[in-house]
mmCIF file of C-alpha atoms and ligand atoms in Angstrom:
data_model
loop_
_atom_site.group_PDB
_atom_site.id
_atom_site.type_symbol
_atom_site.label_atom_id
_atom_site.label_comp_id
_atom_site.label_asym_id
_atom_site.label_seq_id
_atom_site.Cartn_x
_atom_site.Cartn_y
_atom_site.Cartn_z
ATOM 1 C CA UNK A 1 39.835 37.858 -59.407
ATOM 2 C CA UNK A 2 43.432 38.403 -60.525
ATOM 3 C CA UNK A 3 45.721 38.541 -57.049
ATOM 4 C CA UNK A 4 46.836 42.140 -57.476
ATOM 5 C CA UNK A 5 43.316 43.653 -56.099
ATOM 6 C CA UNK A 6 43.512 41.869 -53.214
ATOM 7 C CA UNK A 7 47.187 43.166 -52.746
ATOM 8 C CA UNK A 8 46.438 46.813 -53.351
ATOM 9 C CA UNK A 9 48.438 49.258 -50.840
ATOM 10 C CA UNK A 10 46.736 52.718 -51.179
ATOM 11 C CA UNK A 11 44.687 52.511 -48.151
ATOM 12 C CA UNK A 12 41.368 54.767 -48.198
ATOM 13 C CA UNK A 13 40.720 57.312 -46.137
ATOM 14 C CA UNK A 14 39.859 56.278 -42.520
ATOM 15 C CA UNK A 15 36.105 55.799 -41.682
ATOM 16 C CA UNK A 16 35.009 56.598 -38.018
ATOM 17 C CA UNK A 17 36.264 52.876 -36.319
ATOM 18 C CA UNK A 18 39.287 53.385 -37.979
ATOM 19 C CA UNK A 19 39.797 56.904 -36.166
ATOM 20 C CA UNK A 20 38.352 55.328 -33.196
ATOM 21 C CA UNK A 21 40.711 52.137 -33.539
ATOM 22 C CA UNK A 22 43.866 54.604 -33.451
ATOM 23 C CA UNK A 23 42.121 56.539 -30.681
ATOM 24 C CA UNK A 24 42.554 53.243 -28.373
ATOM 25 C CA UNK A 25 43.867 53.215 -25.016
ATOM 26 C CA UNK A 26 47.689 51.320 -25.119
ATOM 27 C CA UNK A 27 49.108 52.171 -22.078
ATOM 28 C CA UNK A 28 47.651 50.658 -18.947
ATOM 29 C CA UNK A 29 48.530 53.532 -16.807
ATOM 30 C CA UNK A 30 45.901 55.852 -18.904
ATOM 31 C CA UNK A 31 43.789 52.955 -18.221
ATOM 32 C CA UNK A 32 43.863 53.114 -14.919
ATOM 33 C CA UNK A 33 43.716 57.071 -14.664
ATOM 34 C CA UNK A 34 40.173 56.792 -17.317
ATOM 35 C CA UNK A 35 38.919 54.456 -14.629
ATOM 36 C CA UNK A 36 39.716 55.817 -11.549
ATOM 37 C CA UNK A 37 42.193 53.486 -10.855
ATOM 38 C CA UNK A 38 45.778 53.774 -8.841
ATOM 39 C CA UNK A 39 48.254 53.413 -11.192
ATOM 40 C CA UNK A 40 49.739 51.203 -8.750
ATOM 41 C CA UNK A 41 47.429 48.472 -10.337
ATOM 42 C CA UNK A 42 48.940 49.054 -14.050
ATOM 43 C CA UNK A 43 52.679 48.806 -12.679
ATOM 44 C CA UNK A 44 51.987 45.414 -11.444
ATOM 45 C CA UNK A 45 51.529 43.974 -14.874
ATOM 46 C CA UNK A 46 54.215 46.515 -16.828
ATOM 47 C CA UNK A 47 56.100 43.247 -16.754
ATOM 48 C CA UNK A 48 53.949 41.101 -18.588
ATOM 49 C CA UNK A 49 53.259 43.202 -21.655
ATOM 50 C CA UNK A 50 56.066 41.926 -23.860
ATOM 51 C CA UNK A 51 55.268 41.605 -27.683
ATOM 52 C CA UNK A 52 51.379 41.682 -26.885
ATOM 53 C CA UNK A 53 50.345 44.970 -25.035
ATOM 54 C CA UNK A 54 47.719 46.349 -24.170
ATOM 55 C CA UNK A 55 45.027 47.535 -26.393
ATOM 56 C CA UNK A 56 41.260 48.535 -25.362
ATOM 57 C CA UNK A 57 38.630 50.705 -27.477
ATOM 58 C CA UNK A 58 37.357 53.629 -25.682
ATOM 59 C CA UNK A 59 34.187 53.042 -26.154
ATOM 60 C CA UNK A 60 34.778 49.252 -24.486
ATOM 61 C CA UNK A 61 36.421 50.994 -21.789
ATOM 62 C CA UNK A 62 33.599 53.444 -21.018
ATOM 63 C CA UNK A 63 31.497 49.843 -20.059
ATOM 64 C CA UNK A 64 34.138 49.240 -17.028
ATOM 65 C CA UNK A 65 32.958 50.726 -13.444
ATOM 66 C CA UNK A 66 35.040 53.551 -12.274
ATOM 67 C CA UNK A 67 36.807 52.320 -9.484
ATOM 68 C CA UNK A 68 36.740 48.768 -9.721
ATOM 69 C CA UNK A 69 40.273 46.836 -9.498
ATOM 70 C CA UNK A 70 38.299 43.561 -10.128
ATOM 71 C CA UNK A 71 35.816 45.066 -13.099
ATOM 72 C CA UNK A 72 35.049 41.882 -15.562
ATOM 73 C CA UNK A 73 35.688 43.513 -18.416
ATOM 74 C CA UNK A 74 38.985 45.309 -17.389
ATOM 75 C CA UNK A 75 40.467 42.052 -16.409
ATOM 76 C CA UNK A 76 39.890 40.993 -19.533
ATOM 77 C CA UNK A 77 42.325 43.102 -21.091
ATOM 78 C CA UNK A 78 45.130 44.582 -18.405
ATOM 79 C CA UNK A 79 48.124 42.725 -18.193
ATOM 80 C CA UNK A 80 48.838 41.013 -14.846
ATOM 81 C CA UNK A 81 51.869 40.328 -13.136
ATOM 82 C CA UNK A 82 50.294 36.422 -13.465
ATOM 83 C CA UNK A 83 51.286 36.698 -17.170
ATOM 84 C CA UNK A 84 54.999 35.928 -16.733
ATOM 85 C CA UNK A 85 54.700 32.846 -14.714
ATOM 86 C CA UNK A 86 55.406 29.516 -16.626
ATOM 87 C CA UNK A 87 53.775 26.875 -16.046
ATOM 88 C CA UNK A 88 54.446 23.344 -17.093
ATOM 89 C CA UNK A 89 51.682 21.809 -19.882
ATOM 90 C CA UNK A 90 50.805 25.627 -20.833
ATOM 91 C CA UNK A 91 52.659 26.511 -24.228
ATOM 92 C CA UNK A 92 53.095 29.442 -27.121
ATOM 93 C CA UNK A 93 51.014 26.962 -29.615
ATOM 94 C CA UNK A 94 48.632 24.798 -27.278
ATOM 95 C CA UNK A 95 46.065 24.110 -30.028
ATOM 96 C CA UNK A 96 48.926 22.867 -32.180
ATOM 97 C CA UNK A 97 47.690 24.911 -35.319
ATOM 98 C CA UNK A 98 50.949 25.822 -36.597
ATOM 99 C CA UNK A 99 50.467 22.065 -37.977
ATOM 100 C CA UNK A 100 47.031 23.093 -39.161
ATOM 101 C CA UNK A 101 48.227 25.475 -42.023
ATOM 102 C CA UNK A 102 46.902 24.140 -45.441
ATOM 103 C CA UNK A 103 47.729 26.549 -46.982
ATOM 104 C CA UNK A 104 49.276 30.383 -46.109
ATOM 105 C CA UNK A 105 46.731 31.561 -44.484
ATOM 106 C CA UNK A 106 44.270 28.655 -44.477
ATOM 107 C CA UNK A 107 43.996 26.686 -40.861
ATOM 108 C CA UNK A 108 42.162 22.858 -41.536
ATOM 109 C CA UNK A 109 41.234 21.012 -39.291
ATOM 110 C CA UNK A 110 37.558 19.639 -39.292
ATOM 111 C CA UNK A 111 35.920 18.149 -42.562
ATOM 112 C CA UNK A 112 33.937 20.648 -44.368
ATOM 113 C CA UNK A 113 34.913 24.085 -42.674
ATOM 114 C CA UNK A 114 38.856 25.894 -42.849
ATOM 115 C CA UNK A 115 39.843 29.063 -41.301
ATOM 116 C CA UNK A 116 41.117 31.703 -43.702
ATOM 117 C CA UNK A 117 43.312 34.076 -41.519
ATOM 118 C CA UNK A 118 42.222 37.641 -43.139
ATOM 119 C CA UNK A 119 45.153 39.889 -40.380
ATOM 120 C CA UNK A 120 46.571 39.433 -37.289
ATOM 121 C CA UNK A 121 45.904 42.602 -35.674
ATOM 122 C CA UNK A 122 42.539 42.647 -33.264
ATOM 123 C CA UNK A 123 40.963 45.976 -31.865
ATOM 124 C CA UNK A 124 41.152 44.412 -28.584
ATOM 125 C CA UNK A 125 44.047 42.300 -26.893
ATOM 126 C CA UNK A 126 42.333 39.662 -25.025
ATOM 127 C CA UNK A 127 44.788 38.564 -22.334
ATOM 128 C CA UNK A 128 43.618 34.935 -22.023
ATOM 129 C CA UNK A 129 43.728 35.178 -26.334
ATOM 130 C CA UNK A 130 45.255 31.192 -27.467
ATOM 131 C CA UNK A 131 46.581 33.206 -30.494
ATOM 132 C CA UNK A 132 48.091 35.937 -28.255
ATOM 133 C CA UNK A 133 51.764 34.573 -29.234
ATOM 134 C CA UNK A 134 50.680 33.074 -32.605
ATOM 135 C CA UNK A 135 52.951 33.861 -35.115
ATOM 136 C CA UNK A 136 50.658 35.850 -37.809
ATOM 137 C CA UNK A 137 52.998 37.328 -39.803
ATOM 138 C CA UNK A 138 54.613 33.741 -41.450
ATOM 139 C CA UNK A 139 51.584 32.306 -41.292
ATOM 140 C CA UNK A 140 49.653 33.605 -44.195
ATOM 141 C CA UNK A 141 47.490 36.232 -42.516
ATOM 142 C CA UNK A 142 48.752 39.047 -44.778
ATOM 143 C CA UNK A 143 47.495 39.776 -47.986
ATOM 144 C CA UNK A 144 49.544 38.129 -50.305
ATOM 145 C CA UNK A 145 48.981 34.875 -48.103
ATOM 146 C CA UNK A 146 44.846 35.367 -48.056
ATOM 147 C CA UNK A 147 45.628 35.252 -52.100
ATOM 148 C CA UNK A 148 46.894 32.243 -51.972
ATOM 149 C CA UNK A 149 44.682 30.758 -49.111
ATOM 150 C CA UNK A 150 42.039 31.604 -51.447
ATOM 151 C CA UNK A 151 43.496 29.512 -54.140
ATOM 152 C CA UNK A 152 43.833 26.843 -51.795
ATOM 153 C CA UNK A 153 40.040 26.990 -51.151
ATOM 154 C CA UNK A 154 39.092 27.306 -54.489
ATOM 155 C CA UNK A 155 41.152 23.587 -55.137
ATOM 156 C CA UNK A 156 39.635 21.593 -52.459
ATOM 157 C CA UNK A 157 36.140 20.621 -52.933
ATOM 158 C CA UNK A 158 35.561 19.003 -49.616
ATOM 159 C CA UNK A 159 35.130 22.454 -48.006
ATOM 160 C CA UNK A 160 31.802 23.713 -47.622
ATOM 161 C CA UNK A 161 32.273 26.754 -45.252
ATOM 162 C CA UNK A 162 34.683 28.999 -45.189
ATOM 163 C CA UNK A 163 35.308 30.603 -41.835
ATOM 164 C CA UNK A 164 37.049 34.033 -41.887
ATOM 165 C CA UNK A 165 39.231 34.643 -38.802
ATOM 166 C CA UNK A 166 42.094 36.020 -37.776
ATOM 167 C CA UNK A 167 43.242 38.093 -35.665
ATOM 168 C CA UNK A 168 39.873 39.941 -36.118
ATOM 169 C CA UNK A 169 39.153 39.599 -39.955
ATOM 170 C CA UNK A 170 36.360 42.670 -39.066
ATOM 171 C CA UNK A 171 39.469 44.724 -38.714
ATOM 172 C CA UNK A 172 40.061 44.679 -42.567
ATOM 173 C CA UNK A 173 38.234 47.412 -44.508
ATOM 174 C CA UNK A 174 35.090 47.126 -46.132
ATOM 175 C CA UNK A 175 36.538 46.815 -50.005
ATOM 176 C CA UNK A 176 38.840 44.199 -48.949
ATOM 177 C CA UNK A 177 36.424 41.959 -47.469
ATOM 178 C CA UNK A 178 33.928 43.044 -50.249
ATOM 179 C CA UNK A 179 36.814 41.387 -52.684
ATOM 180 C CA UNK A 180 37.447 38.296 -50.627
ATOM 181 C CA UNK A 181 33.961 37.338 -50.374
ATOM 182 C CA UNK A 182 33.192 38.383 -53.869
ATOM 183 C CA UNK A 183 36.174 35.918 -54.521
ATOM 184 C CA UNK A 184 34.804 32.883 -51.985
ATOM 185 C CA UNK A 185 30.688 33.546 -53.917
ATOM 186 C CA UNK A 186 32.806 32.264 -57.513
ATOM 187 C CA UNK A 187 33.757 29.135 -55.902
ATOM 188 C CA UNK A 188 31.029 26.817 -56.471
ATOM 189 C CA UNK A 189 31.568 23.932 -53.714
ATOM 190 C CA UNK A 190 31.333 27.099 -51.053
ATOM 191 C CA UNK A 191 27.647 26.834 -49.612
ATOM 192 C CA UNK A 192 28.660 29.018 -46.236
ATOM 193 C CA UNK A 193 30.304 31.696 -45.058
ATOM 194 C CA UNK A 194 31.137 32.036 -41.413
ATOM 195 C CA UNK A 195 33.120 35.653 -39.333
ATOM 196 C CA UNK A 196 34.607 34.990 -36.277
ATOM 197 C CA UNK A 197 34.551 37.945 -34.635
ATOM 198 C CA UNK A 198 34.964 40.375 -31.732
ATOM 199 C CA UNK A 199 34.578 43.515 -33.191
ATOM 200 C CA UNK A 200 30.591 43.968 -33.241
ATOM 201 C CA UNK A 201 30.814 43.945 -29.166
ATOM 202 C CA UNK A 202 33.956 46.072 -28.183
ATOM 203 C CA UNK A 203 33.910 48.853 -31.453
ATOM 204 C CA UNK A 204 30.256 48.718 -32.966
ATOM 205 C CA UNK A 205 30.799 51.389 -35.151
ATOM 206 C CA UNK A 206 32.693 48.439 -37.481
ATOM 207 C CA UNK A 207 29.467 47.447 -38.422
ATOM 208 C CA UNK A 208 29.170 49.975 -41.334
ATOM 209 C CA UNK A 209 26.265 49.951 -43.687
ATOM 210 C CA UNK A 210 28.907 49.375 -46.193
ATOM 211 C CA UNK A 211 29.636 45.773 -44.129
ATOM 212 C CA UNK A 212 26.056 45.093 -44.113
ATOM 213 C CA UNK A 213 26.144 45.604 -47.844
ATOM 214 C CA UNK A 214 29.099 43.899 -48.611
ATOM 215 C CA UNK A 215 27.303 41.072 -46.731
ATOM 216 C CA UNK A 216 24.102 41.175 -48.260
ATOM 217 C CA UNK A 217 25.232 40.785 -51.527
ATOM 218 C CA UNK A 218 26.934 37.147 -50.890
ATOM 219 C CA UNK A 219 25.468 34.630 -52.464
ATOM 220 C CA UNK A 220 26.412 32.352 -49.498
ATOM 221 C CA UNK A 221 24.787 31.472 -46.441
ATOM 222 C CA UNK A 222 26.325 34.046 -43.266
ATOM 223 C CA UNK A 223 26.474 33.243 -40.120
ATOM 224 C CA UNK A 224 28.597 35.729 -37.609
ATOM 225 C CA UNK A 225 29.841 34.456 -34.398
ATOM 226 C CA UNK A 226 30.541 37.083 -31.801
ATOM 227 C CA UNK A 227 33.195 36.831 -28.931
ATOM 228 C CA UNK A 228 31.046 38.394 -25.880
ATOM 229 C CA UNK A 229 31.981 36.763 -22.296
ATOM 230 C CA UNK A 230 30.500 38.807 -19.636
ATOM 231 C CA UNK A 231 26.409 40.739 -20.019
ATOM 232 C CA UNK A 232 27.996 44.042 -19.331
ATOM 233 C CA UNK A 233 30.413 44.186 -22.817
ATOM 234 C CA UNK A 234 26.545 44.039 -24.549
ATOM 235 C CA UNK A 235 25.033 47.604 -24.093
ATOM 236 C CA UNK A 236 22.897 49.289 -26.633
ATOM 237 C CA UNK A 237 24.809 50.443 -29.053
ATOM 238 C CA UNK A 238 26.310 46.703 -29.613
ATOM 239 C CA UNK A 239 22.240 45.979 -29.984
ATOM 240 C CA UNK A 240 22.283 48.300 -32.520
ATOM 241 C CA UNK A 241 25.079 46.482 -34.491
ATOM 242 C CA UNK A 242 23.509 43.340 -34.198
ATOM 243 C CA UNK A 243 19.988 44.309 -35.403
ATOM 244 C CA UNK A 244 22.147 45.737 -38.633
ATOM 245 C CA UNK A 245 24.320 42.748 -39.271
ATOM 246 C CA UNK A 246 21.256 40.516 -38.560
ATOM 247 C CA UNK A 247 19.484 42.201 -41.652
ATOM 248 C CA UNK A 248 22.008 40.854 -44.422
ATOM 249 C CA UNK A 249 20.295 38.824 -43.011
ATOM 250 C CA UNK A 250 22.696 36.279 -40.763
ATOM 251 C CA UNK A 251 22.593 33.925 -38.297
ATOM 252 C CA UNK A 252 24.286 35.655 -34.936
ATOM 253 C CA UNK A 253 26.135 33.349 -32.668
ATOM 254 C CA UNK A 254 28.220 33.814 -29.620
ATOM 255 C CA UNK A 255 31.092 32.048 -28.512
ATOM 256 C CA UNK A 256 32.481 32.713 -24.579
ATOM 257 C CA UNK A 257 35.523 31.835 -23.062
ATOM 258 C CA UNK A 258 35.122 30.392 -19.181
ATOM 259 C CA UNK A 259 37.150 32.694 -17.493
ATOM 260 C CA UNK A 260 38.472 32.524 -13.574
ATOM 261 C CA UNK A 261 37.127 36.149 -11.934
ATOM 262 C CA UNK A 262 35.194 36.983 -14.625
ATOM 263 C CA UNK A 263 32.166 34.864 -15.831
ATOM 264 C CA UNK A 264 32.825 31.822 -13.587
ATOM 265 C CA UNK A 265 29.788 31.898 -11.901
ATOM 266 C CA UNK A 266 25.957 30.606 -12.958
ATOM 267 C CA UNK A 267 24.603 33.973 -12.630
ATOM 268 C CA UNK A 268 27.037 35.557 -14.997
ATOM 269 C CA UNK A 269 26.547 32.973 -17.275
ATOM 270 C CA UNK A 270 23.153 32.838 -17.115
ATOM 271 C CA UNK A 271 22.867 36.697 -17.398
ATOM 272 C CA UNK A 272 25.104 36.992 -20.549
ATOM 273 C CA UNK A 273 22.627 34.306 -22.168
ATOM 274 C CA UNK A 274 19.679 36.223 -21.307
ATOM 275 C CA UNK A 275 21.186 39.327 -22.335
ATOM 276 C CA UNK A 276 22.652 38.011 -25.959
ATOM 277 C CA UNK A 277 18.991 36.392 -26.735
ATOM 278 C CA UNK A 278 17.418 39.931 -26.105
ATOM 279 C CA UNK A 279 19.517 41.375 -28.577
ATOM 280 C CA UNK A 280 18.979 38.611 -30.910
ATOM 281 C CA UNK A 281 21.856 36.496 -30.456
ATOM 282 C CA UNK A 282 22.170 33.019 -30.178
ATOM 283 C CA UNK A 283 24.488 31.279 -27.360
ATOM 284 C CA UNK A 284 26.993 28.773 -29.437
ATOM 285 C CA UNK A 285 29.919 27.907 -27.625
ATOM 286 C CA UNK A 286 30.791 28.015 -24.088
ATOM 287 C CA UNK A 287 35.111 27.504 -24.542
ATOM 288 C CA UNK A 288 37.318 26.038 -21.623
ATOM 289 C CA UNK A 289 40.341 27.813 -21.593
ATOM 290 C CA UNK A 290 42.927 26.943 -24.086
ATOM 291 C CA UNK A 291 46.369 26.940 -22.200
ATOM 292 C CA UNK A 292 48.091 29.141 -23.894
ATOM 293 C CA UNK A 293 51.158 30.589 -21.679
ATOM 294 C CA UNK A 294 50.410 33.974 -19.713
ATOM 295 C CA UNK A 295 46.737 32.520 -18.739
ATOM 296 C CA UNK A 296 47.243 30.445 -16.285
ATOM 297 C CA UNK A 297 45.363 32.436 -13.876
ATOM 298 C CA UNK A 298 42.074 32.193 -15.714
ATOM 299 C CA UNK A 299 42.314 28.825 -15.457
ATOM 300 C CA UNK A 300 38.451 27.342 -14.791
ATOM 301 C CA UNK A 301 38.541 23.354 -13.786
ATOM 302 C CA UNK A 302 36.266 21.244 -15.767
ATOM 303 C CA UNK A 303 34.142 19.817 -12.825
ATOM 304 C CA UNK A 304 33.583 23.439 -12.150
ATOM 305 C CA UNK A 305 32.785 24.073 -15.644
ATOM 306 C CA UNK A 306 30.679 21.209 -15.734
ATOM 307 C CA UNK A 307 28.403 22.659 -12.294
ATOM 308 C CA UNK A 308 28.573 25.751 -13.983
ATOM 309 C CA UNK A 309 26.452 24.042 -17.172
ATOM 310 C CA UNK A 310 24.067 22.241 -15.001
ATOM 311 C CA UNK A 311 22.615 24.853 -13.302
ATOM 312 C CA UNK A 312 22.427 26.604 -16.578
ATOM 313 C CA UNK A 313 20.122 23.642 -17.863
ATOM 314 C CA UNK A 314 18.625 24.157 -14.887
ATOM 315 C CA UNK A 315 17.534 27.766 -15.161
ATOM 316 C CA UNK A 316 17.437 28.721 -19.369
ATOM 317 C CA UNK A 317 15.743 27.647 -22.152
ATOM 318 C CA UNK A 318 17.990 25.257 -24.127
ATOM 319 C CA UNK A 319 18.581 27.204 -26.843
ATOM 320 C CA UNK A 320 19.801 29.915 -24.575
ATOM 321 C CA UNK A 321 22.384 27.106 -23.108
ATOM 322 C CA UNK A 322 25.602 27.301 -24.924
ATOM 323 C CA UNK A 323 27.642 23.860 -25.536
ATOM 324 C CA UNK A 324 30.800 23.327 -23.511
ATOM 325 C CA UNK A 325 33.455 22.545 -25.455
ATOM 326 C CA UNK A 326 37.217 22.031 -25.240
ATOM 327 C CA UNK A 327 39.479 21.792 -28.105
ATOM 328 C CA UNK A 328 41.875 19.056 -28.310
ATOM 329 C CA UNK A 329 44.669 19.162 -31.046
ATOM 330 C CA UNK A 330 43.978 15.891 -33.186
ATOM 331 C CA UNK A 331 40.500 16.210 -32.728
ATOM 332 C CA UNK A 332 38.184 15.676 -35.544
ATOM 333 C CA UNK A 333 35.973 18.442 -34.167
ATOM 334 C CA UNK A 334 35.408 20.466 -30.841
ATOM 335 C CA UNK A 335 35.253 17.963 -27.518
ATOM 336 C CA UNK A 336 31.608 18.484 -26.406
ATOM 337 C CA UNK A 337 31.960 18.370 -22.678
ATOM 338 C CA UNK A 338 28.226 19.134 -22.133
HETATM 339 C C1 PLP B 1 36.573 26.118 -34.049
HETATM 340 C C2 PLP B 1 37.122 25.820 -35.386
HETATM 341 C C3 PLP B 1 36.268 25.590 -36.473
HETATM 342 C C4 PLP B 1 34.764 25.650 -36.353
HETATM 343 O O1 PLP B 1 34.260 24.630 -35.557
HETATM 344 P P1 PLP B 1 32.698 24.536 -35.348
HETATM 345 O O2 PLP B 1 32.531 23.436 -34.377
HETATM 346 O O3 PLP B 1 32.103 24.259 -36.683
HETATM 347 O O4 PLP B 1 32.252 25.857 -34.817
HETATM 348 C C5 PLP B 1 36.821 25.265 -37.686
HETATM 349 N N1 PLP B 1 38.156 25.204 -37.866
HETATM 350 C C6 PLP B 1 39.002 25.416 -36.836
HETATM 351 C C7 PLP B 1 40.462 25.313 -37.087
HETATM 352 C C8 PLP B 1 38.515 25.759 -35.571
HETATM 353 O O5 PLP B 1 39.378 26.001 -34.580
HETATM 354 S S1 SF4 B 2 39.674 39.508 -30.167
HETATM 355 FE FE1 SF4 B 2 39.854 37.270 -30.309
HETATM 356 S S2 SF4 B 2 41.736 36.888 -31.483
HETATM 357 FE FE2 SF4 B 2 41.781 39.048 -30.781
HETATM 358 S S3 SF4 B 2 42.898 39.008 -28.829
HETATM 359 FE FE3 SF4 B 2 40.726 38.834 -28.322
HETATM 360 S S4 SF4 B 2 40.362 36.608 -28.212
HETATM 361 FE FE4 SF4 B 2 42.300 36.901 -29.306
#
């Protein structure tokens, strides 16, 4: 596929998540007034906003409890006064992948798989996000640079699976992804293709029978890993999602981030696993927190994380246990903790 169609700039006319994307809450004192909530509690982290504010789907807001300062989910996503402190150890770049780029575009770093940044933009601005300074835009994650980081896939044989991130590479349209994986099904060493993202839990309506289609028709192997940290981000309609991008049919993961205040606690955890195998989800990953600056408060200790694990041994099924991981830059793969 020549470059130019993956460069094309007339965009088409918005589907519903697109209106509902630009229909997102981006100032924390609306927030707060949708919720309930004393705007006192938004001025306290005004400061901290800087060049990544906030951002929150409606419908992901409409899962918070009126009222509640301390609400998992919106601590997940307003800024805190916390966000400003520096702390020593905890850096822009702390998984190093600024080294990682293979190509524009193209993060390698463990045999077999590479990461082919598809945008930078999310529908959701995670506050604890290890990408939440990365610098997207000379990176690659455009569309001229996914051009090339698909040349750079096509040339190296070792990879097997391609893993499309981002940002949230959900957040490009349906035609463009239809193109890139059209593109990544000609390359013959590709036996996989793996989506990273977060866009099935906090805007559903992204899953668009015209994703599941563009899905289906890959010759390749899917597997989708979702980004779901908490049981009460996973109401119906995120069911609903699943059960659609499960029919392409795929593999559905999730990965979770260990997060101070907010799933730090067996019976969170073991609630979100119970809740993400009834809607047909497997637990993958449980992540320590990468220290990226501005998340210092949602700092977990390992020996905690590592109580936190056993008692979910303890009390699930294995397969509804997630692995613990940490990444370490220079790592051949993900540390398995537990
Ligand atoms: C996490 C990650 C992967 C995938 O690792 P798995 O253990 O296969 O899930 C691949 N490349 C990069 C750069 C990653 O950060
Ligand atoms: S959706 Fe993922 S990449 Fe985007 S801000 Fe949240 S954690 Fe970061």
């Amino acid at each position: 596929m020549p470059t130019a169609t993956l460069a094309r700039n007339t965009p088409p006319a918005q589907s519903g998540w697109q209106r509902e994307l630009a229909d997102a809450i981006r100032d924390p004192a609306e927030l707060c007034r949708v919720l309930g909530l004393d705007a006192a509690v938004a001025e306290k982290g005004l400061p901290a906003t800087g060049s990544f504010p906030l951002l929150v789907p409606r419908v992901f807001a409409a899962r918070m409890r009126p009222g509640d300062p301390r609400d998992p989910l919106l601590l997940q996503v307003l800024p805190q006064a916390a966000e400003t402190e520096d702390v020593a150890g905890w850096s822009a770049d702390p998984l190093r992948e600024g080294d990682a780029l293979a190509a524009p575009g193209l993060v390698k770093k463990y045999d077999g798989r590479a990461l082919l940044l598809l945008t930078g933009g999310c529908a959701v601005n995670c506050r604890y996000c290890f990408r939440r300074e990365f610098p997207y835009a000379t990176s690659g994650a455009t569309r001229r640079g996914v051009a090339e980081g698909l040349e750079a896939i096509a040339a190296d044989d070792s990879l097997t699976e391609v893993i499309l991130s981002g940002g949230d590479p959900l957040l490009t349209d349906d035609a463009f992804l239809g193109d890139v994986i059209e593109r990544l099904d000609g390359i013959p060493h590709l036996q996989r293709i793996r989506i990273h993202t977060r866009l099935p839990v906090v805007l559903p309506s992204r899953v668009t029978p015209g994703l599941v289609d563009v899905l289906t028709a890959s010759r390749l192997a899917r597997v989708v890993v979702l980004h779901a940290n908490h049981p009460a981000e996973l109401d119906a309609s995120v069911a609903v999602a699943v059960r659609s991008l499960a029919a392409s049919p795929a593999i559905i993961l999730n990965q979770a981030v260990l997060l101070a205040g907010i799933n730090d606690s067996a019976a969170v955890l073991a609630a979100l696993s119970e809740r993400l195998v009834e809607i047909g989800v497997v637990p993958y990953y449980l992540h320590l927190l990468d220290r990226v600056r501005g998340a210092t408060h949602f700092d977990v200790p390992q020996g905690r994380a590592e109580e936190l694990h056993r008692q979910l041994r303890d009390t699930l099924p294995g397969y509804a246990v997630p692995r613990l991981v940490r990444e370490v830059p220079g790592e051949p793969s993900k540390v398995w903790i537990a």
